Each structure stands twice: as structure tokens, then as C-alpha cells.
Amino acid sequence: MTSDFLSLVLRSNLHSNVDYDDVTLVTEQILLLQEMEEFVQSAGEHGIVVFSLGSMITNMTEERANTIASAFAQIPQKVLWRYDGKIPDTLGSNTRLYKWIPQNDLLGHPKTKAFITHGGANGIYEAIYHGIPMVGIPLFADQLDNIAHMTAKGAAVRLDLGTMSRADLFNALKQVINNPFYKENVIRLSAIQHDQPVKPLDRAVFWIEFVMRHKGAKHLRPAVHDLTWYQYHSLDVIGFLLGCVATVIFLVTNCCLFCCRKFAKTGKKVKRE
């Protein structure tokens, strides 16, 4: 099975591959912990911003943390920041740090206005599903590609963690929250993602059980898996083409040499006469 971004880009797959989308999502927002819910509700009409760089990044330099915290202190929204490092000196009263946050449930909360993300696949799916515009701070691997797709779709603004300033983050948040362009685009993507005949989880369960019922579903196994290593890398095709090119060059070269020798002999005969 392969995971594909339904609302991002179409990709070709082998017939034995089955696409599934947002199968990891909790489709509906559930109740938050009382303390967290009270903090979210205290945001009033300004709403909240959710910030997470994923489980791989639990700490950062004090300088970066202070830059981010000072930008958050300037916005009217409340901020829930997943962060396990030293508390920044510039942390504002509108920001709370958590070692873990129920990300999907927060994104599904009606008061959520923006999501600052590193661009992981699950986070992107959840933001699209709930129609939340993003500020993308990709760090490595597929995150750069994911955020590039979101930026191209008009659902996100991209920043660089190493070079962004307080003003950059503040302006990016202001842009995605106040400019309806981003909200409209991500709502459109959300509508596309929701418009499926069968729920992704149900489809995934069906195909898993299908393979189990048919003992591996060998009839779906493509012949490409039986290729030898040189066939897999198309070395036989490359060798054949090189052989054709070499044959043509050999024939053309010999024809030219034959013609040159013939003309040379003809020239000598004319001189003797």
C-alpha cells in the first residue's frame, strides 16, 4: 500500500499498489483536557495557533527559541507550542509549552486559526482535513517537498528555521490568519480530501483483508518483481542500444573508408593515364 497526497499531486503506481489517504486521522475532534480547553477558550475571538516541529525535534538553540517566543508574544492569538527545551526568556503570557499536544484534536478545534508545522505527512493531512492554513518550517527529508506543494497550492507560507527573524514569523502568521486567500485554498483542499466514495480507513482495511483472504494475492503481483538485477536497472536495454549505435558507427566508418580508398585508386589511375 502507498500513501499519496490526494489533494497535492497525482503519482503513477503499479497495479499491485493501493493508495490510501489520511488513514491515520482521527476524523472528528474530541474533547481536550480541561486545562488545555480552558486555555483555548480564553483566546476568545482571536483564536489559537498550534505549533509543533514533530517528535524528532524536541529542542533547539536558546537563540532560536527566544526568536520564536518573542514573535508569539506579539500576536493576539493564544499559542500552544510543543516544546521540551528550556523555557525561553521572551515567552509571552499568551503562549504555553507542552511536551506533547493532541495535535489532531487541536487542529479540529473551531478556535484554531493557524498551524505552524515542520511539514510531516501526518500533520499536513490533519491540517488539510480540518481546513487550517499553515506556516511551514521544513527541516529535512520529504518535509521540504510537502511544504513546497502546500505553498504552491496557496495553503501555506514557508520559512527557514535557521534564518527567520522575529518579524518573519510574525508577518507569516499575520498573513495566513488575516488573508482569506490561504483559508479559502485550504478549505478547497479539505473539500477535495473529504470527497471520497469510501472512507480511507475502510479502504485500507478491505485491501489488507483481501490480501489475507487470497493468501498473499499473488495474482496482483507484477512481473517486475521477478526481474534480474541487470533487467531491473535496464542494463540489457542499454547494452542493446549501445550495440546498435556501435554497429551503425562501424558500418558508416567502413563505408567511408571504402569510398575513400576507391576514390584514391581512381585518382591514381587518372594521373597515370
Short mmCIF file of C-alpha atoms in Angstrom, two decimals:
data_model
loop_
_atom_site.label_atom_id
_atom_site.label_comp_id
_atom_site.label_asym_id
_atom_site.label_seq_id
_atom_site.Cartn_x
_atom_site.Cartn_y
_atom_site.Cartn_z
CA MET A 1 0.00 0.00 0.00
CA THR A 2 1.15 3.52 -0.69
CA SER A 3 0.24 6.84 0.89
CA ASP A 4 -0.41 9.63 -1.58
CA PHE A 5 -1.48 13.23 -1.21
CA LEU A 6 -4.92 13.16 -2.79
CA SER A 7 -5.12 16.93 -2.87
CA LEU A 8 -1.50 17.61 -3.79
CA VAL A 9 -0.21 15.72 -6.78
CA LEU A 10 -1.09 12.67 -8.84
CA ARG A 11 1.51 9.92 -8.95
CA SER A 12 1.65 6.74 -11.01
CA ASN A 13 1.72 3.44 -9.13
CA LEU A 14 1.97 -0.24 -10.01
CA HIS A 15 -1.35 -2.09 -10.27
CA SER A 16 -0.48 -4.03 -7.13
CA ASN A 17 -0.30 -0.82 -5.11
CA VAL A 18 -3.40 0.59 -3.43
CA ASP A 19 -3.50 4.25 -2.45
CA TYR A 20 -4.81 5.28 0.93
CA ASP A 21 -5.19 8.83 2.21
CA ASP A 22 -5.36 10.27 5.74
CA VAL A 23 -5.86 6.75 7.15
CA THR A 24 -4.10 7.79 10.37
CA LEU A 25 -6.54 10.60 11.10
CA VAL A 26 -8.97 10.76 13.96
CA THR A 27 -11.67 12.19 11.74
CA GLU A 28 -13.51 14.10 14.43
CA GLN A 29 -12.12 16.42 17.07
CA ILE A 30 -12.57 15.02 20.58
CA LEU A 31 -12.66 16.82 23.92
CA LEU A 32 -9.40 18.33 25.14
CA LEU A 33 -8.09 18.09 28.68
CA GLN A 34 -9.83 20.61 30.93
CA GLU A 35 -6.73 22.78 31.49
CA MET A 36 -5.99 22.91 27.77
CA GLU A 37 -9.61 23.55 26.84
CA GLU A 38 -9.82 26.45 29.30
CA PHE A 39 -6.68 27.98 27.80
CA VAL A 40 -8.08 27.59 24.29
CA GLN A 41 -11.42 29.13 25.27
CA SER A 42 -9.65 32.07 26.90
CA ALA A 43 -8.41 33.08 23.44
CA GLY A 44 -11.83 34.48 22.61
CA GLU A 45 -12.47 35.62 19.04
CA HIS A 46 -8.75 35.80 18.24
CA GLY A 47 -8.42 32.03 18.41
CA ILE A 48 -5.30 29.91 18.79
CA VAL A 49 -2.16 28.92 16.91
CA VAL A 50 -0.81 25.36 17.13
CA PHE A 51 2.97 24.92 16.83
CA SER A 52 4.80 21.60 16.52
CA LEU A 53 8.01 20.57 14.80
CA GLY A 54 7.26 16.90 15.30
CA SER A 55 8.66 14.24 17.59
CA MET A 56 12.14 14.33 16.01
CA ILE A 57 12.80 17.92 17.14
CA THR A 58 12.36 18.28 20.90
CA ASN A 59 14.90 21.01 21.49
CA MET A 60 16.56 23.95 19.73
CA THR A 61 19.09 26.67 20.49
CA GLU A 62 18.13 29.31 23.03
CA GLU A 63 18.51 31.98 20.37
CA ARG A 64 16.01 30.28 18.04
CA ALA A 65 13.59 29.59 20.89
CA ASN A 66 13.72 33.22 22.03
CA THR A 67 13.16 34.46 18.48
CA ILE A 68 10.09 32.28 18.11
CA ALA A 69 8.72 33.10 21.57
CA SER A 70 9.12 36.85 21.02
CA ALA A 71 7.18 36.61 17.75
CA PHE A 72 4.37 34.73 19.51
CA ALA A 73 4.26 37.38 22.24
CA GLN A 74 3.31 39.97 19.60
CA ILE A 75 0.22 38.23 18.21
CA PRO A 76 -3.27 38.43 19.76
CA GLN A 77 -3.84 34.68 19.45
CA LYS A 78 -3.06 32.15 22.17
CA VAL A 79 -0.30 29.70 21.22
CA LEU A 80 0.07 26.04 22.13
CA TRP A 81 3.69 25.08 21.49
CA ARG A 82 5.00 21.54 21.63
CA TYR A 83 8.44 22.10 23.11
CA ASP A 84 10.59 20.21 25.61
CA GLY A 85 13.57 22.56 25.91
CA LYS A 86 14.49 25.38 28.25
CA ILE A 87 11.73 27.93 28.72
CA PRO A 88 12.56 30.94 26.51
CA ASP A 89 13.26 34.22 28.29
CA THR A 90 10.95 36.04 25.86
CA LEU A 91 7.97 33.71 26.38
CA GLY A 92 4.74 35.72 26.45
CA SER A 93 1.70 35.17 28.64
CA ASN A 94 -0.26 34.10 25.56
CA THR A 95 1.98 31.06 24.96
CA ARG A 96 2.03 27.73 26.74
CA LEU A 97 4.60 24.98 26.34
CA TYR A 98 3.69 21.30 26.28
CA LYS A 99 5.85 18.20 25.99
CA TRP A 100 3.02 16.66 23.98
CA ILE A 101 -0.14 18.02 22.40
CA PRO A 102 -3.21 16.29 20.91
CA GLN A 103 -2.38 17.79 17.52
CA ASN A 104 -5.32 16.43 15.52
CA ASP A 105 -7.83 17.45 18.18
CA LEU A 106 -6.39 20.96 18.39
CA LEU A 107 -6.45 21.35 14.61
CA GLY A 108 -10.08 20.25 14.65
CA HIS A 109 -10.99 22.82 17.31
CA PRO A 110 -13.16 25.69 15.97
CA LYS A 111 -10.86 28.29 17.54
CA THR A 112 -7.73 27.17 15.67
CA LYS A 113 -6.58 29.82 13.20
CA ALA A 114 -3.18 28.56 12.02
CA PHE A 115 -0.79 25.64 12.26
CA ILE A 116 2.99 26.03 12.34
CA THR A 117 4.43 22.74 11.14
CA HIS A 118 7.65 21.12 10.01
CA GLY A 119 5.75 19.55 7.12
CA GLY A 120 5.43 15.94 8.23
CA ALA A 121 2.92 13.85 6.27
CA ASN A 122 0.51 13.32 9.17
CA GLY A 123 0.49 16.98 10.14
CA ILE A 124 -0.18 18.04 6.55
CA TYR A 125 -3.05 15.56 6.25
CA GLU A 126 -4.58 16.74 9.52
CA ALA A 127 -4.31 20.42 8.62
CA ILE A 128 -5.90 19.83 5.21
CA TYR A 129 -8.63 17.66 6.71
CA HIS A 130 -9.62 20.35 9.20
CA GLY A 131 -9.06 23.27 6.81
CA ILE A 132 -6.28 25.03 8.74
CA PRO A 133 -3.78 27.27 6.86
CA MET A 134 -0.12 26.62 7.61
CA VAL A 135 3.23 28.24 8.21
CA GLY A 136 5.73 25.64 7.06
CA ILE A 137 9.21 25.30 8.57
CA PRO A 138 10.60 22.19 6.81
CA LEU A 139 13.71 20.60 8.30
CA PHE A 140 14.68 17.55 6.22
CA ALA A 141 13.58 14.62 4.02
CA ASP A 142 10.08 14.80 2.50
CA GLN A 143 9.16 17.85 4.57
CA LEU A 144 10.63 20.27 2.04
CA ASP A 145 8.62 18.68 -0.77
CA ASN A 146 5.42 18.62 1.31
CA ILE A 147 5.67 22.30 2.22
CA ALA A 148 6.57 23.18 -1.38
CA HIS A 149 3.32 21.53 -2.51
CA MET A 150 1.33 23.38 0.15
CA THR A 151 2.91 26.69 -0.81
CA ALA A 152 2.16 26.06 -4.48
CA LYS A 153 -1.47 25.33 -3.57
CA GLY A 154 -1.71 28.61 -1.67
CA ALA A 155 -2.34 26.90 1.67
CA ALA A 156 0.93 27.75 3.41
CA VAL A 157 3.78 30.22 3.81
CA ARG A 158 7.29 28.80 4.05
CA LEU A 159 10.02 29.94 6.45
CA ASP A 160 13.54 28.73 7.20
CA LEU A 161 14.23 27.82 10.83
CA GLY A 162 17.88 28.83 10.65
CA THR A 163 17.43 32.27 9.11
CA MET A 164 13.95 33.50 10.02
CA SER A 165 13.67 36.55 12.24
CA ARG A 166 11.00 37.53 14.73
CA ALA A 167 9.46 39.79 12.09
CA ASP A 168 9.43 36.97 9.52
CA LEU A 169 7.45 34.66 11.77
CA PHE A 170 5.13 37.43 12.94
CA ASN A 171 4.38 38.52 9.36
CA ALA A 172 3.88 34.94 8.17
CA LEU A 173 1.34 34.28 10.93
CA LYS A 174 -0.40 37.56 10.28
CA GLN A 175 -0.58 36.69 6.59
CA VAL A 176 -2.11 33.21 6.88
CA ILE A 177 -4.53 34.26 9.63
CA ASN A 178 -5.77 37.56 8.22
CA ASN A 179 -5.58 36.95 4.47
CA PRO A 180 -8.64 34.91 3.40
CA PHE A 181 -6.67 33.64 0.38
CA TYR A 182 -4.97 30.94 2.48
CA LYS A 183 -8.11 29.87 4.34
CA GLU A 184 -10.10 29.60 1.11
CA ASN A 185 -7.43 27.48 -0.54
CA VAL A 186 -7.04 25.05 2.34
CA ILE A 187 -10.84 24.75 2.64
CA ARG A 188 -10.90 23.83 -1.06
CA LEU A 189 -8.24 21.17 -0.47
CA SER A 190 -10.21 19.91 2.52
CA ALA A 191 -13.34 19.55 0.38
CA ILE A 192 -11.34 17.51 -2.16
CA GLN A 193 -9.95 15.30 0.58
CA HIS A 194 -13.37 14.67 2.08
CA ASP A 195 -15.00 13.90 -1.28
CA GLN A 196 -14.32 10.15 -1.44
CA PRO A 197 -16.77 7.28 -2.06
CA VAL A 198 -15.23 5.13 0.68
CA LYS A 199 -13.50 6.22 3.86
CA PRO A 200 -9.71 5.77 3.59
CA LEU A 201 -9.55 3.60 6.72
CA ASP A 202 -12.30 1.31 5.41
CA ARG A 203 -10.47 1.02 2.08
CA ALA A 204 -7.21 0.16 3.80
CA VAL A 205 -8.91 -2.49 5.96
CA PHE A 206 -10.61 -4.02 2.91
CA TRP A 207 -7.38 -4.44 0.95
CA ILE A 208 -5.47 -5.82 3.93
CA GLU A 209 -8.21 -8.41 4.46
CA PHE A 210 -8.36 -9.03 0.69
CA VAL A 211 -4.68 -9.98 0.63
CA MET A 212 -5.17 -12.21 3.68
CA ARG A 213 -8.23 -13.95 2.19
CA HIS A 214 -6.42 -14.72 -1.04
CA LYS A 215 -3.19 -15.86 0.62
CA GLY A 216 -1.00 -13.01 -0.50
CA ALA A 217 -3.00 -12.13 -3.63
CA LYS A 218 -0.27 -13.40 -5.92
CA HIS A 219 -2.45 -12.58 -8.94
CA LEU A 220 -1.81 -8.90 -8.17
CA ARG A 221 1.95 -9.37 -8.00
CA PRO A 222 3.55 -7.66 -11.03
CA ALA A 223 6.24 -9.44 -13.05
CA VAL A 224 8.63 -6.59 -12.32
CA HIS A 225 9.44 -8.29 -9.01
CA ASP A 226 10.89 -11.26 -10.92
CA LEU A 227 13.36 -9.22 -12.96
CA THR A 228 17.06 -9.91 -12.57
CA TRP A 229 19.29 -7.15 -11.28
CA TYR A 230 20.53 -6.22 -14.75
CA GLN A 231 16.97 -6.17 -16.11
CA TYR A 232 15.81 -4.08 -13.15
CA HIS A 233 18.45 -1.46 -13.97
CA SER A 234 17.71 -1.76 -17.73
CA LEU A 235 21.31 -2.77 -18.41
CA ASP A 236 20.16 -5.24 -21.08
CA VAL A 237 18.28 -2.48 -22.89
CA ILE A 238 21.19 -0.07 -22.55
CA GLY A 239 23.58 -2.76 -23.84
CA PHE A 240 21.35 -3.46 -26.84
CA LEU A 241 21.09 0.24 -27.71
CA LEU A 242 24.85 0.72 -27.34
CA GLY A 243 25.37 -2.31 -29.59
CA CYS A 244 23.07 -0.78 -32.21
CA VAL A 245 24.91 2.54 -32.04
CA ALA A 246 28.30 0.80 -32.26
CA THR A 247 27.11 -1.23 -35.27
CA VAL A 248 25.90 1.88 -37.08
CA ILE A 249 29.17 3.69 -36.35
CA PHE A 250 31.15 0.66 -37.55
CA LEU A 251 29.18 0.41 -40.80
CA VAL A 252 29.33 4.14 -41.51
CA THR A 253 33.07 4.25 -40.76
CA ASN A 254 33.82 1.30 -43.02
CA CYS A 255 31.66 2.71 -45.80
CA CYS A 256 33.55 6.00 -45.59
CA LEU A 257 36.92 4.20 -45.63
CA PHE A 258 35.84 2.07 -48.60
CA CYS A 259 34.73 5.15 -50.53
CA CYS A 260 37.97 6.97 -49.69
CA ARG A 261 40.10 4.05 -50.87
CA LYS A 262 38.08 3.72 -54.06
CA PHE A 263 38.40 7.42 -54.87
CA ALA A 264 42.13 7.26 -54.11
CA LYS A 265 42.63 4.38 -56.55
CA THR A 266 40.58 6.16 -59.20
CA GLY A 267 42.74 9.28 -58.77
CA LYS A 268 45.96 7.31 -59.24
CA LYS A 269 44.67 5.72 -62.45
CA VAL A 270 43.78 9.13 -63.89
CA LYS A 271 47.27 10.50 -63.13
CA ARG A 272 48.97 7.51 -64.85
CA GLU A 273 46.91 7.98 -67.99
#
